[in-house]
């Protein structure tokens, strides 16, 4: 907490310095507790895009373990560059088994599919940085295209950098997340910020390709909740080079979730009809 307190002290001094020139844009403050912006064009470093793969899956889906394996491979072979999110949103397959210890369905995941990216029409499928696939004519991409789409996106320069600051109290399970977004290139939006919490290494039931149920199956990157609405919060309609945004969020983690395997994902994406993710970052809740 001392590190975050020091950062906030420095941050407010900077904010006061720029207050005569800078007027923060109108934003949706819920559930943001601190929301500020300023400009600093020094030490700008352009980064390559971090790719977010939001997989549509379900515990009763016999085809999905193949997708799980591919997602795990893409994340581990591109360490720090690819972020996995498993959304249990496949309605035909997402109902827990009688043997299941947990229910991986989330309102946020279902809302993302139903109200933003659209049902891909089959599994395994994934939304890769939410880009529109020109061949499949949709955002939900089938397994055979995951590798090529991911590889193409990894070569793109991101117009912004994201840094996540977090403080977690293991006794109260209170989580404080600060997100700093720095635009390294002038960009036109509008832009939204979404914050997800996932959990890795969950042992629970899953239907396998042979139709049998494995009660010791290891589930990865399971979407647990979001710290923003499903479609994110408004950040800006545009941003000049050097523009910083800082937003802070608070949440209490569910007591059933293993915090040591939980991760915070922050991503900036277009709002409206254009949904593509511009960049993302991920940190562990405790790590």
Short mmCIF file of C-alpha atoms in Angstrom, two decimals:
data_model
loop_
_atom_site.label_atom_id
_atom_site.label_comp_id
_atom_site.label_asym_id
_atom_site.label_seq_id
_atom_site.Cartn_x
_atom_site.Cartn_y
_atom_site.Cartn_z
CA UNK A 1 0.00 0.00 0.00
CA UNK A 2 2.97 2.33 0.63
CA UNK A 3 3.99 2.05 -3.05
CA UNK A 4 0.52 2.95 -4.24
CA UNK A 5 0.28 5.80 -1.72
CA UNK A 6 3.59 7.20 -2.96
CA UNK A 7 2.43 6.94 -6.57
CA UNK A 8 -0.84 8.72 -5.81
CA UNK A 9 0.99 11.51 -3.96
CA UNK A 10 3.29 12.10 -6.94
CA UNK A 11 0.36 11.76 -9.30
CA UNK A 12 -1.72 14.43 -7.53
CA UNK A 13 1.24 16.85 -7.56
CA UNK A 14 1.52 16.35 -11.32
CA UNK A 15 -2.22 16.80 -11.67
CA UNK A 16 -2.09 20.10 -9.78
CA UNK A 17 0.75 21.30 -12.01
CA UNK A 18 -1.28 20.64 -15.15
CA UNK A 19 -4.66 21.69 -13.75
CA UNK A 20 -4.44 25.19 -15.22
CA UNK A 21 -4.25 23.67 -18.72
CA UNK A 22 -6.00 20.31 -18.58
CA UNK A 23 -9.69 19.61 -18.21
CA UNK A 24 -10.53 15.89 -17.86
CA UNK A 25 -13.07 14.58 -20.38
CA UNK A 26 -16.54 13.64 -19.30
CA UNK A 27 -16.51 9.99 -18.22
CA UNK A 28 -18.74 7.38 -16.65
CA UNK A 29 -17.45 7.37 -13.09
CA UNK A 30 -19.03 4.09 -12.02
CA UNK A 31 -17.20 2.16 -10.63
CA UNK A 32 -14.09 4.38 -10.94
CA UNK A 33 -12.88 5.91 -7.66
CA UNK A 34 -10.09 8.04 -9.13
CA UNK A 35 -10.20 9.36 -12.70
CA UNK A 36 -7.61 11.80 -14.05
CA UNK A 37 -5.70 12.78 -17.18
CA UNK A 38 -2.66 14.83 -18.16
CA UNK A 39 -0.10 15.16 -20.98
CA UNK A 40 3.58 14.18 -20.90
CA UNK A 41 5.30 13.56 -24.24
CA UNK A 42 8.73 12.72 -22.82
CA UNK A 43 10.19 9.20 -22.86
CA UNK A 44 7.60 7.80 -25.25
CA UNK A 45 8.31 4.17 -26.15
CA UNK A 46 6.14 2.40 -28.72
CA UNK A 47 5.29 -1.19 -27.84
CA UNK A 48 4.00 -4.06 -29.93
CA UNK A 49 0.35 -4.99 -29.40
CA UNK A 50 -0.48 -7.53 -26.72
CA UNK A 51 -3.10 -9.92 -28.09
CA UNK A 52 -6.20 -10.90 -26.10
CA UNK A 53 -7.83 -14.20 -27.06
CA UNK A 54 -11.34 -14.50 -25.61
CA UNK A 55 -12.32 -18.13 -26.07
CA UNK A 56 -15.98 -19.18 -26.16
CA UNK A 57 -16.31 -22.51 -24.37
CA UNK A 58 -18.37 -24.73 -22.06
CA UNK A 59 -17.82 -27.62 -19.67
CA UNK A 60 -20.12 -29.93 -21.68
CA UNK A 61 -18.45 -29.16 -25.02
CA UNK A 62 -16.55 -32.23 -26.25
CA UNK A 63 -14.77 -30.23 -28.97
CA UNK A 64 -13.58 -27.53 -26.59
CA UNK A 65 -10.57 -29.31 -25.01
CA UNK A 66 -8.88 -28.98 -28.40
CA UNK A 67 -9.45 -25.23 -28.19
CA UNK A 68 -8.24 -25.15 -24.58
CA UNK A 69 -5.00 -26.83 -25.64
CA UNK A 70 -4.47 -24.42 -28.52
CA UNK A 71 -5.12 -21.38 -26.33
CA UNK A 72 -2.68 -22.67 -23.70
CA UNK A 73 -0.08 -23.16 -26.41
CA UNK A 74 -0.56 -19.66 -27.83
CA UNK A 75 -0.26 -18.06 -24.39
CA UNK A 76 2.78 -20.05 -23.24
CA UNK A 77 4.66 -19.78 -26.54
CA UNK A 78 4.17 -15.99 -26.62
CA UNK A 79 4.86 -15.21 -22.99
CA UNK A 80 3.72 -11.72 -22.06
CA UNK A 81 2.39 -11.04 -25.55
CA UNK A 82 -0.78 -13.17 -25.60
CA UNK A 83 -3.46 -13.11 -22.88
CA UNK A 84 -6.04 -15.88 -22.61
CA UNK A 85 -9.64 -15.52 -21.41
CA UNK A 86 -11.99 -18.51 -21.32
CA UNK A 87 -15.59 -17.33 -21.36
CA UNK A 88 -18.07 -20.11 -20.59
CA UNK A 89 -20.74 -18.69 -22.86
CA UNK A 90 -21.62 -21.56 -25.22
CA UNK A 91 -25.26 -21.97 -24.20
CA UNK A 92 -25.61 -25.54 -25.45
CA UNK A 93 -22.62 -26.61 -23.37
CA UNK A 94 -22.11 -24.26 -20.42
CA UNK A 95 -24.45 -25.83 -17.82
CA UNK A 96 -22.35 -27.41 -15.04
CA UNK A 97 -22.13 -31.19 -14.78
CA UNK A 98 -23.67 -32.93 -11.75
CA UNK A 99 -20.05 -33.59 -10.75
CA UNK A 100 -19.03 -29.95 -11.15
CA UNK A 101 -17.83 -28.10 -8.08
CA UNK A 102 -18.13 -24.68 -9.69
CA UNK A 103 -20.23 -22.76 -12.18
CA UNK A 104 -18.06 -20.89 -14.68
CA UNK A 105 -20.89 -18.93 -16.28
CA UNK A 106 -20.79 -15.14 -15.86
CA UNK A 107 -23.24 -12.40 -16.73
CA UNK A 108 -20.39 -10.33 -18.16
CA UNK A 109 -19.20 -13.09 -20.48
CA UNK A 110 -22.69 -13.72 -21.81
CA UNK A 111 -23.25 -9.98 -22.30
CA UNK A 112 -19.99 -9.64 -24.25
CA UNK A 113 -21.10 -12.35 -26.69
CA UNK A 114 -24.75 -11.32 -26.93
CA UNK A 115 -24.32 -7.54 -27.03
CA UNK A 116 -20.83 -6.89 -28.42
CA UNK A 117 -18.97 -9.50 -30.43
CA UNK A 118 -21.81 -11.81 -31.49
CA UNK A 119 -22.22 -15.58 -31.39
CA UNK A 120 -19.60 -17.23 -33.64
CA UNK A 121 -21.92 -20.10 -34.52
CA UNK A 122 -19.81 -22.95 -33.21
CA UNK A 123 -17.08 -24.17 -30.88
CA UNK A 124 -14.18 -24.08 -30.37
CA UNK A 125 -14.05 -20.44 -31.40
CA UNK A 126 -12.45 -17.26 -30.11
CA UNK A 127 -12.44 -13.49 -30.44
CA UNK A 128 -8.85 -12.42 -31.09
CA UNK A 129 -8.45 -8.75 -30.18
CA UNK A 130 -12.10 -8.64 -31.30
CA UNK A 131 -11.04 -8.08 -34.91
CA UNK A 132 -13.51 -8.70 -37.70
CA UNK A 133 -12.43 -11.73 -39.73
CA UNK A 134 -12.68 -10.88 -43.43
CA UNK A 135 -12.93 -14.54 -44.50
CA UNK A 136 -15.36 -15.82 -41.89
CA UNK A 137 -17.31 -12.51 -41.92
CA UNK A 138 -17.56 -12.30 -38.13
CA UNK A 139 -15.47 -11.61 -35.05
CA UNK A 140 -15.71 -15.14 -33.66
CA UNK A 141 -12.89 -17.10 -35.30
CA UNK A 142 -12.79 -20.89 -35.57
CA UNK A 143 -9.82 -22.88 -34.30
CA UNK A 144 -8.00 -23.32 -37.61
CA UNK A 145 -7.45 -19.55 -37.89
CA UNK A 146 -6.31 -18.78 -34.34
CA UNK A 147 -2.60 -19.13 -35.06
CA UNK A 148 -2.48 -17.03 -38.23
CA UNK A 149 -4.64 -14.22 -36.85
CA UNK A 150 -2.64 -14.10 -33.62
CA UNK A 151 0.68 -14.02 -35.49
CA UNK A 152 -0.49 -11.14 -37.69
CA UNK A 153 -1.60 -9.05 -34.71
CA UNK A 154 1.65 -9.58 -32.81
CA UNK A 155 3.49 -7.55 -35.46
CA UNK A 156 1.36 -4.42 -35.01
CA UNK A 157 2.64 -1.37 -33.11
CA UNK A 158 0.23 -0.40 -30.34
CA UNK A 159 -0.80 3.29 -30.18
CA UNK A 160 -0.82 3.18 -26.39
CA UNK A 161 0.87 1.50 -23.43
CA UNK A 162 -0.91 0.10 -20.37
CA UNK A 163 0.46 -0.32 -16.86
CA UNK A 164 -1.47 -1.99 -14.02
CA UNK A 165 -0.84 -1.17 -10.36
CA UNK A 166 -2.55 -3.37 -7.80
CA UNK A 167 -2.79 -3.81 -4.03
CA UNK A 168 -4.44 -6.89 -2.54
CA UNK A 169 -5.34 -7.54 1.11
CA UNK A 170 -5.36 -11.30 1.61
CA UNK A 171 -7.28 -10.98 4.88
CA UNK A 172 -10.19 -8.87 3.66
CA UNK A 173 -9.72 -9.94 0.00
CA UNK A 174 -10.06 -6.28 -0.98
CA UNK A 175 -8.48 -5.56 -4.36
CA UNK A 176 -7.38 -2.10 -5.49
CA UNK A 177 -6.45 -1.74 -9.16
CA UNK A 178 -4.95 1.34 -10.78
CA UNK A 179 -4.64 1.46 -14.57
CA UNK A 180 -2.33 3.90 -16.36
CA UNK A 181 -2.83 4.35 -20.10
CA UNK A 182 -0.27 6.35 -22.09
CA UNK A 183 -0.90 7.18 -25.75
CA UNK A 184 2.31 7.10 -27.79
CA UNK A 185 0.47 8.09 -30.97
CA UNK A 186 -2.38 10.54 -31.58
CA UNK A 187 -5.50 8.42 -32.01
CA UNK A 188 -9.18 8.85 -32.72
CA UNK A 189 -11.72 6.78 -30.78
CA UNK A 190 -14.00 6.62 -29.00
CA UNK A 191 -12.06 4.42 -26.57
CA UNK A 192 -13.28 2.27 -23.69
CA UNK A 193 -11.36 0.56 -20.90
CA UNK A 194 -12.33 -2.93 -19.72
CA UNK A 195 -10.98 -4.70 -16.63
CA UNK A 196 -11.38 -8.48 -16.28
CA UNK A 197 -10.45 -10.91 -13.54
CA UNK A 198 -9.60 -14.47 -14.56
CA UNK A 199 -8.57 -17.56 -12.62
CA UNK A 200 -6.11 -20.18 -13.80
CA UNK A 201 -5.51 -23.83 -12.87
CA UNK A 202 -9.01 -24.73 -11.69
CA UNK A 203 -9.60 -28.47 -11.35
CA UNK A 204 -13.19 -29.32 -12.24
CA UNK A 205 -15.35 -31.42 -14.55
CA UNK A 206 -15.09 -31.19 -18.35
CA UNK A 207 -16.46 -33.31 -21.18
CA UNK A 208 -13.61 -34.74 -23.26
CA UNK A 209 -13.41 -35.47 -26.98
CA UNK A 210 -14.39 -39.09 -26.31
CA UNK A 211 -17.58 -37.96 -24.56
CA UNK A 212 -16.40 -38.95 -21.08
CA UNK A 213 -16.37 -36.49 -18.18
CA UNK A 214 -13.01 -35.81 -16.57
CA UNK A 215 -13.56 -34.53 -13.01
CA UNK A 216 -9.84 -33.70 -12.68
CA UNK A 217 -9.63 -31.52 -15.78
CA UNK A 218 -7.46 -28.39 -15.44
CA UNK A 219 -9.27 -25.26 -16.63
CA UNK A 220 -7.18 -22.25 -17.63
CA UNK A 221 -7.88 -18.51 -17.86
CA UNK A 222 -11.51 -18.74 -16.67
CA UNK A 223 -13.32 -15.39 -16.69
CA UNK A 224 -14.58 -14.80 -13.15
CA UNK A 225 -15.86 -11.24 -13.18
CA UNK A 226 -15.19 -7.73 -14.43
CA UNK A 227 -14.33 -4.55 -12.55
CA UNK A 228 -16.04 -2.52 -15.27
CA UNK A 229 -19.33 -3.04 -17.10
CA UNK A 230 -19.13 -5.75 -19.78
CA UNK A 231 -18.55 -3.13 -22.49
CA UNK A 232 -16.01 -1.17 -20.45
CA UNK A 233 -16.08 2.43 -19.28
CA UNK A 234 -15.70 5.49 -21.48
CA UNK A 235 -12.13 6.76 -21.51
CA UNK A 236 -11.94 9.33 -24.32
CA UNK A 237 -13.24 10.21 -27.77
CA UNK A 238 -9.69 10.92 -28.93
CA UNK A 239 -6.20 11.29 -27.47
CA UNK A 240 -3.14 13.22 -28.57
CA UNK A 241 0.38 11.85 -28.42
CA UNK A 242 1.61 11.87 -24.81
CA UNK A 243 -1.86 11.82 -23.25
CA UNK A 244 -2.04 9.90 -19.96
CA UNK A 245 -5.14 8.50 -18.27
CA UNK A 246 -5.27 7.06 -14.77
CA UNK A 247 -8.30 5.24 -13.40
CA UNK A 248 -8.70 3.31 -10.17
CA UNK A 249 -11.07 0.48 -9.29
CA UNK A 250 -11.95 -1.51 -6.16
CA UNK A 251 -13.50 -4.93 -5.70
CA UNK A 252 -13.70 -7.70 -3.10
CA UNK A 253 -12.68 -11.09 -4.46
CA UNK A 254 -15.06 -14.01 -4.03
CA UNK A 255 -13.90 -16.18 -1.12
CA UNK A 256 -14.10 -19.29 -3.32
CA UNK A 257 -11.49 -18.04 -5.78
CA UNK A 258 -7.82 -18.86 -5.26
CA UNK A 259 -6.26 -15.40 -5.33
CA UNK A 260 -2.82 -16.84 -6.06
CA UNK A 261 -4.17 -18.02 -9.42
CA UNK A 262 -6.23 -14.92 -10.22
CA UNK A 263 -5.17 -12.35 -12.79
CA UNK A 264 -6.16 -8.78 -13.68
CA UNK A 265 -6.51 -7.93 -17.36
CA UNK A 266 -6.82 -4.35 -18.58
CA UNK A 267 -7.56 -3.63 -22.23
CA UNK A 268 -8.31 -0.49 -24.20
CA UNK A 269 -10.64 -1.02 -27.13
CA UNK A 270 -12.87 0.94 -29.45
CA UNK A 271 -16.48 1.43 -28.43
CA UNK A 272 -19.47 1.50 -30.72
CA UNK A 273 -19.43 -0.57 -33.90
CA UNK A 274 -15.63 -0.78 -33.98
CA UNK A 275 -14.64 -3.05 -31.09
CA UNK A 276 -11.01 -3.92 -31.79
CA UNK A 277 -8.59 -4.10 -28.86
CA UNK A 278 -5.73 -1.59 -29.19
CA UNK A 279 -3.57 -2.99 -26.40
CA UNK A 280 -3.80 -4.93 -23.15
CA UNK A 281 -1.86 -5.85 -20.02
CA UNK A 282 -2.11 -8.55 -17.36
CA UNK A 283 -0.78 -8.94 -13.81
CA UNK A 284 -1.40 -11.46 -11.05
CA UNK A 285 -3.53 -10.44 -8.09
CA UNK A 286 -0.84 -11.65 -5.69
CA UNK A 287 2.19 -12.09 -7.96
#
